[in-house]
Amino acid sequence: MKPTPKPPSWPDRLLTWLIAPHLREEVLGDLHERFHRRAERLGETQARRRYWREVLAYVRPAFIKRKRSQYPQPTHTDMLQNYFKVAFRNLVKNRVYSFINIFGLASGMAVAMLIGLWVYDELSYDKHHKNYDRIAMLWQFVSFGPEKAPYDVLPIPLAGELRSKYPDFESVSLSVFRKVILASGDQKFAKTGSYVEPDFTGIFSLNLLAGSRFGADDVNAILLSQSVAETIFGSANPINKLVKLDNKQSAKVVGVYDDFPSNSAFKDVLFLAPWKLFVALDEGAKRDLNEWDSNSYQIYAQLKPGADFDAVSAKIKDIRVKRDNPPGYKPEFFLHPMSKWHLYRDFKNGVNTGGIIVYVWLFGAIGIIVLLLACINFMNLSTARSEKRAKEVGIRKAIGSVRSQLIYQFFSESLLMALLAFGLAFVFVQLALPFFNQVSEKKMTILWANPWFWLAGLGFSVFTGLIAGSYPALYLSSFQPVKVLKGAFRADRFATIPRKVLVAFQFTVSVTLMIGTIIVFRQIEHAKNRSVGYNRNGLIEVSMNTPDLYGHYRTLRDDLQKTGAVEEMSESFGSVTVQYGGTTDFSWKGKAAGTTPLVMSNFVTHDYGKTVGWKVKAGRDFSRDFSTDSSAMILNEAAVKLMNLKQPLGEIVRRSGREFKVIGVIRDMVKEDPFKPVNPSFFVLNYKDVNVINIKLAPQLPTSEALAKVEEVFRTYNPAAPFDYKFVDEAYALKFGYEERIGKLAGVFAVLAVLISCLGLFGLASFMAEQRTKEIGIRKVLGASVLTIWGLLSKEFVVLLVIAFCLGAPVAYYVLSDWLQNYEYRTELSWWIFAASGVGALVVTLLTVSFQSIKAALVNPVKSLRSE
């Protein structure tokens, strides 16, 4: 018997999914009936073909449109719409608490975003370089005593040794950073840049905008950054134009590159010139070409793929000590990867101990904590107002709502608040970013075009909404409807414990941040108030960066003093605020055998002491009255202590094969890190190896007038260069730059944390006062005073603050003690700092709570009892 043909299954499935339910059975029945008739008359193949044609004819709106049910069933979309509609009504109904919640969350999110941008900027340092993971800088550990000290300056011959004998290196480049006068026609500008070997532009990702890189045979060539090219040449094409360097040598502009980003180790490299040009211009570099113990230059390297930094460091470690005449300071070369240049620059006895990364993690933690404080505000206010919504929960459960639906309802409210807060946080960040960039000295922007930023931001908001709404959702949805509707529901005596714990946590964080901020600023002020051993007031420095300023010491000094604007002038090698180098070739009678201490070298001219105002402790200053002073030496207190000299005057010291007689001892001059002890140093006369002119301005003239007169004299001697000077006090202040930025950021975040805590405290105090309206009215009727009511409502918060102080103070003491160990010259953790922070927190708390407490206490009790 021939089987009965069946219509194709795929068209039936399509219609079942597509056709409206109330038409589905009728349409399919008619189609099947016509199919069977055609199959008998025309055959199965023809029937199937027509069946498909008829099915496609039903794909029309008339057959697809759904008919409304008399009793419609809610869909997921309807439920979500209802959740958010109810959530929005609750927000509008409770405007004050909604404002506190949304504003608090937005503030916390804004702080977290700002900190996140700062952390991202710090972690992305130098990551724009293509070969970031294979680039390193050569460093060396040297031993001048029992411990190893790190230095990032090296000898020139080391670069050639690495290229020729170590196949792990793909590229190696020498580099030296200099400030140079770039001149073209009448345009003259002082700019910083580097002289480098050709491989430098291949190691680092140089975004060339025009022209080409210089090659191995190029000498008189230069690459300019876009900003410098525009400064010198304006809108004209700079390629093949000439610029003069320090009025010595002209170089042809062969290329223009995009400025390095602000979060780059090379952000101040505004030009790149060939290494061969530097050697041609600098006599010291010519002497150092084959000198293994002249450590004054940087070396950058790129390893071959697969090479390991530690393994290569082990291979090159003893290059110097294996050569002839190894120095006593026992140099050990190693590779410092680019990934550690910015964040991991600190070493202790040959071991990397971190660096700025500590502050990155610290501020990251602060951002999370501040956001957590904002979430705590939301959770506290939501749970505190739970009794107000207890009947709503009871009615919803009585008419069939299950707990999961209530949880979804409360989560939708918290998510709505989080999303509104997220939008408001963007407004806060956009408004605060200019100020934040100024404080942090960065150029951060919101990453609008970065999809990961948006993904992280929205995920961050949803996560915040879920965390902030988790406790209220689970707590409120657990109410029993019978008890609630009968009016028998009362929060048990333990219900407020979580709220009190969270408030105590807020107080603990606030107190800890307050103490930390005070200590950071005290440490900075402690170092600032340290005696530096000289007078910075009115002291300026002028770089001798052109040959026109050399060989005119006497006449230049006389001409400057004739203006009446200059009190004194001298010359020196290097700035008074920087120590440029030292020597281990330093011996004296009684020196312990086998020791090679490092003593810092300082080359100066006559009048240097009077110019900088150093303080002579014993003996005398250099004087033209003594011709023997060409072989005289002045020591600082640290050098006398190192040499263990009880009577240093007249002592004979040998340095570099010459004998010097000690004629004086000066107070220690702080030329390096103001947070560390001063290094042993000596000063000798040297008119040849100087590069800085030191000028003490006359105090009786206004600074602007004095500078104008000094500039006029310098234009006479050095017409080819701009008058480029710097104030010593400003240069010294830069030594505190990073610590001050950290202190300012910590202060800003501490204030914001306290404000967010106070915002939540205000809302909680407001609710508590509202909740106890009837009690306050009865107490006033019975004779309670305003002060009594105030004490009643404030007592709970004061107790929580005391508990928080007892928890926060030890934490702050432990963390700050550990932080201060990073500074050898440090302040003390005085007891009054903790006391002042505690009293300050108490005052802020009472002011926040008192507004609502006194307001509640002043309400007419008759009105309170009638409304209740």
Coordinates of N, CA and C in Angstrom, one line a residue, residues 540-660:
I540 N 70.0 83.2 41.5 CA 69.7 82.7 40.2 C 70.9 82.0 39.6
E541 N 70.6 81.1 38.6 CA 71.6 80.4 37.9 C 71.4 80.6 36.4
V542 N 72.5 80.8 35.7 CA 72.5 80.9 34.2 C 73.4 79.8 33.6
S543 N 72.9 79.0 32.7 CA 73.7 78.0 32.1 C 74.7 78.6 31.1
M544 N 75.9 78.1 31.2 CA 77.0 78.6 30.2 C 76.9 77.6 29.0
N545 N 75.9 77.8 28.2 CA 75.7 76.8 27.1 C 76.2 77.3 25.8
T546 N 76.9 78.4 25.7 CA 77.5 78.9 24.5 C 79.0 79.3 24.8
P547 N 79.9 79.2 23.9 CA 81.3 79.5 24.1 C 81.5 81.0 24.5
D548 N 80.6 81.8 24.1 CA 80.7 83.3 24.3 C 80.8 83.6 25.8
L549 N 80.3 82.8 26.7 CA 80.3 83.1 28.1 C 81.6 82.6 28.9
Y550 N 82.4 81.9 28.2 CA 83.6 81.4 28.8 C 84.8 82.4 28.7
G551 N 85.6 82.4 29.7 CA 86.8 83.2 29.6 C 86.6 84.7 30.0
H552 N 85.5 85.0 30.5 CA 85.2 86.4 30.8 C 84.8 86.6 32.3
Y553 N 85.3 85.8 33.2 CA 84.8 85.8 34.5 C 85.0 87.2 35.2
R554 N 86.2 87.7 35.2 CA 86.4 89.0 35.9 C 85.6 90.1 35.3
T555 N 85.6 90.3 34.0 CA 84.9 91.4 33.4 C 83.4 91.2 33.5
L556 N 82.9 90.0 33.4 CA 81.5 89.8 33.5 C 81.0 90.1 34.9
R557 N 81.8 89.7 35.9 CA 81.5 89.9 37.3 C 81.5 91.4 37.6
D558 N 82.5 92.1 37.1 CA 82.6 93.6 37.3 C 81.4 94.3 36.7
D559 N 81.0 93.9 35.4 CA 79.9 94.6 34.7 C 78.6 94.3 35.4
L560 N 78.4 93.1 35.9 CA 77.2 92.8 36.6 C 77.1 93.6 37.9
Q561 N 78.2 93.7 38.6 CA 78.1 94.5 39.9 C 78.0 96.0 39.7
K562 N 78.4 96.5 38.5 CA 78.3 97.9 38.2 C 76.8 98.3 38.0
T563 N 76.0 97.3 37.7 CA 74.6 97.6 37.4 C 73.8 97.9 38.7
G564 N 74.4 97.5 39.9 CA 73.7 97.7 41.1 C 72.6 96.7 41.4
A565 N 72.5 95.8 40.4 CA 71.4 94.8 40.6 C 72.0 93.4 41.1
V566 N 73.3 93.3 41.2 CA 74.0 92.1 41.6 C 74.8 92.3 42.8
E567 N 74.6 91.5 43.8 CA 75.4 91.6 45.0 C 76.7 90.8 44.9
E568 N 76.6 89.6 44.2 CA 77.8 88.8 44.0 C 77.6 87.8 42.9
M569 N 78.7 87.3 42.3 CA 78.7 86.4 41.2 C 79.8 85.4 41.3
S570 N 79.5 84.1 40.8 CA 80.6 83.1 40.8 C 80.2 82.1 39.7
E571 N 81.1 81.1 39.5 CA 80.8 80.0 38.5 C 81.1 78.7 39.2
S572 N 80.4 77.7 38.7 CA 80.6 76.3 39.3 C 80.3 75.3 38.2
F573 N 80.7 74.1 38.5 CA 80.3 72.9 37.7 C 79.0 72.4 38.2
G574 N 77.9 72.6 37.5 CA 76.6 72.1 38.0 C 75.9 73.1 38.9
S575 N 74.6 72.8 39.0 CA 73.7 73.7 39.9 C 74.0 73.4 41.3
V576 N 73.7 74.4 42.1 CA 73.8 74.3 43.6 C 72.8 73.4 44.1
T577 N 71.7 73.0 43.3 CA 70.7 72.1 43.8 C 70.9 70.7 43.3
V578 N 72.0 70.4 42.6 CA 72.2 69.1 42.0 C 73.6 68.7 42.2
Q579 N 73.8 67.4 42.6 CA 75.2 66.9 42.7 C 75.5 66.0 41.5
Y580 N 76.5 66.4 40.7 CA 76.7 65.8 39.4 C 77.6 64.6 39.5
G581 N 78.4 64.4 40.5 CA 79.3 63.3 40.5 C 80.2 63.3 41.6
G582 N 81.0 62.2 41.7 CA 82.0 62.1 42.8 C 83.1 61.2 42.4
T583 N 83.9 60.9 43.4 CA 85.1 60.1 43.1 C 85.4 59.2 44.3
T584 N 86.1 58.1 43.9 CA 86.6 57.2 45.0 C 88.1 57.3 45.1
D585 N 88.7 58.1 44.2 CA 90.1 58.4 44.2 C 90.4 59.5 45.2
F586 N 90.2 59.2 46.5 CA 90.2 60.2 47.5 C 90.8 59.6 48.8
S587 N 91.9 60.1 49.2 CA 92.6 59.4 50.4 C 93.2 60.5 51.3
W588 N 93.4 60.1 52.6 CA 93.9 61.0 53.6 C 94.6 60.1 54.7
K589 N 95.3 60.8 55.5 CA 96.1 60.1 56.5 C 95.1 59.4 57.5
G590 N 95.2 58.1 57.7 CA 94.3 57.4 58.6 C 93.2 56.7 57.9
K591 N 93.1 56.8 56.6 CA 92.1 56.1 55.9 C 92.2 54.6 56.0
A592 N 91.1 53.9 56.3 CA 91.1 52.5 56.5 C 91.5 51.8 55.2
A593 N 92.3 50.8 55.3 CA 92.8 50.1 54.1 C 91.6 49.3 53.5
G594 N 91.6 49.3 52.1 CA 90.6 48.5 51.5 C 89.2 49.2 51.3
T595 N 89.1 50.4 51.8 CA 87.8 51.1 51.7 C 87.8 52.1 50.5
T596 N 86.7 52.2 49.8 CA 86.6 53.1 48.7 C 85.4 53.9 48.8
P597 N 85.3 54.8 49.8 CA 84.1 55.7 49.9 C 84.0 56.6 48.8
L598 N 82.7 57.0 48.4 CA 82.4 57.9 47.4 C 82.3 59.3 48.0
V599 N 83.1 60.3 47.5 CA 83.1 61.6 48.0 C 82.7 62.5 46.8
M600 N 81.7 63.3 47.0 CA 81.1 64.1 45.9 C 82.1 65.3 45.6
S601 N 82.3 65.5 44.2 CA 83.2 66.5 43.7 C 82.4 67.8 43.4
N602 N 83.0 69.0 43.8 CA 82.4 70.3 43.4 C 83.5 71.2 43.0
F603 N 83.4 71.7 41.7 CA 84.4 72.6 41.2 C 83.7 74.0 41.1
V604 N 84.4 74.9 41.8 CA 83.9 76.3 41.9 C 84.9 77.3 41.7
T605 N 84.5 78.6 41.6 CA 85.5 79.7 41.5 C 85.5 80.5 42.8
H606 N 86.4 81.4 42.9 CA 86.3 82.4 44.0 C 85.0 83.0 44.0
D607 N 84.6 83.4 45.2 CA 83.3 84.1 45.5 C 82.1 83.2 45.5
Y608 N 82.3 81.9 45.3 CA 81.2 81.0 45.3 C 80.5 81.0 46.6
G609 N 81.3 80.9 47.7 CA 80.8 80.8 49.1 C 79.9 82.1 49.4
K610 N 80.5 83.3 49.0 CA 79.7 84.5 49.2 C 78.5 84.6 48.4
T611 N 78.5 84.0 47.2 CA 77.3 84.1 46.3 C 76.2 83.2 46.8
V612 N 76.5 82.0 47.2 CA 75.4 81.1 47.7 C 75.2 81.2 49.2
G613 N 76.1 81.9 49.8 CA 75.9 82.1 51.3 C 76.0 80.9 52.1
W614 N 77.1 80.1 51.8 CA 77.3 78.9 52.6 C 77.8 79.3 54.0
K615 N 77.7 78.4 54.9 CA 78.0 78.8 56.3 C 79.4 78.1 56.7
V616 N 80.4 78.9 56.9 CA 81.7 78.3 57.3 C 81.7 78.0 58.8
K617 N 81.9 76.7 59.1 CA 81.9 76.2 60.5 C 83.3 76.4 61.1
A618 N 84.3 76.1 60.3 CA 85.7 76.2 60.8 C 86.6 76.7 59.6
G619 N 87.7 77.4 60.0 CA 88.6 77.8 58.9 C 88.1 79.0 58.2
R620 N 88.4 79.0 56.8 CA 88.1 80.2 56.0 C 87.6 79.7 54.7
D621 N 87.1 80.7 53.9 CA 86.6 80.5 52.5 C 87.8 80.7 51.6
F622 N 87.6 80.3 50.3 CA 88.6 80.6 49.3 C 88.8 82.1 49.2
S623 N 90.1 82.5 49.0 CA 90.4 83.9 48.9 C 91.5 84.2 47.9
R624 N 91.4 85.3 47.2 CA 92.4 85.7 46.2 C 93.7 86.1 46.9
D625 N 93.6 86.4 48.2 CA 94.8 86.8 49.0 C 95.8 85.7 49.2
F626 N 95.3 84.5 48.9 CA 96.2 83.3 49.1 C 96.4 82.6 47.8
S627 N 97.6 82.7 47.2 CA 97.9 82.1 45.9 C 97.8 80.6 46.0
T628 N 98.1 80.1 47.2 CA 98.1 78.6 47.4 C 96.7 78.0 47.4
D629 N 95.7 78.8 47.3 CA 94.3 78.2 47.3 C 94.0 77.4 46.1
S630 N 94.9 77.5 45.1 CA 94.7 76.7 43.9 C 94.8 75.2 44.3
S631 N 95.5 74.9 45.4 CA 95.6 73.6 45.9 C 95.0 73.4 47.3
A632 N 93.9 74.3 47.5 CA 93.2 74.2 48.7 C 91.9 73.5 48.6
M633 N 91.4 73.0 49.7 CA 90.1 72.2 49.6 C 89.3 72.6 50.8
I634 N 87.9 72.6 50.6 CA 87.0 72.9 51.7 C 86.1 71.6 51.8
L635 N 85.9 71.1 53.0 CA 85.1 69.9 53.2 C 83.8 70.3 53.8
N636 N 82.8 69.5 53.6 CA 81.5 69.6 54.4 C 81.5 68.8 55.7
E637 N 80.6 69.0 56.5 CA 80.6 68.2 57.8 C 80.5 66.7 57.6
A638 N 79.8 66.3 56.6 CA 79.7 64.8 56.3 C 81.0 64.2 56.0
A639 N 81.8 65.0 55.2 CA 83.2 64.5 54.8 C 84.1 64.4 56.0
V640 N 84.0 65.4 56.9 CA 84.8 65.4 58.1 C 84.4 64.2 59.0
K641 N 83.1 63.9 59.1 CA 82.7 62.8 59.8 C 83.1 61.4 59.2
L642 N 83.1 61.4 57.9 CA 83.5 60.2 57.2 C 85.0 59.9 57.4
M643 N 85.8 61.0 57.4 CA 87.3 60.9 57.5 C 87.7 60.8 59.0
N644 N 86.7 61.0 59.9 CA 87.0 60.9 61.3 C 88.2 61.8 61.7
L645 N 88.0 63.1 61.3 CA 89.1 64.0 61.6 C 88.6 64.9 62.7
K646 N 89.4 64.9 63.8 CA 89.1 65.8 64.9 C 89.6 67.2 64.6
Q647 N 90.7 67.4 63.9 CA 91.3 68.7 63.5 C 91.5 68.7 62.0
P648 N 90.4 68.9 61.3 CA 90.5 68.8 59.8 C 91.4 69.9 59.2
L649 N 91.5 71.1 59.8 CA 92.2 72.2 59.1 C 93.7 71.9 59.0
G650 N 94.2 72.1 57.8 CA 95.6 71.7 57.6 C 95.8 70.3 57.1
E651 N 94.8 69.5 57.2 CA 95.0 68.1 56.8 C 95.2 68.0 55.3
I652 N 96.1 67.1 54.9 CA 96.5 66.9 53.5 C 95.6 65.8 52.9
V653 N 95.0 66.1 51.8 CA 94.1 65.1 51.1 C 94.6 64.9 49.7
R654 N 94.7 63.6 49.2 CA 95.1 63.3 47.9 C 93.9 62.9 47.0
R655 N 93.8 63.6 45.9 CA 92.7 63.3 44.9 C 93.3 63.4 43.5
S656 N 93.1 62.3 42.8 CA 93.5 62.1 41.4 C 95.0 62.5 41.2
G657 N 95.8 62.0 42.2 CA 97.3 62.3 42.0 C 97.7 63.6 42.6
R658 N 96.8 64.5 43.0 CA 97.2 65.8 43.5 C 97.0 65.9 45.0
E659 N 97.8 66.7 45.7 CA 97.6 66.9 47.1 C 96.9 68.3 47.3
F660 N 95.9 68.2 48.3 CA 95.2 69.4 48.6 C 95.2 69.6 50.1

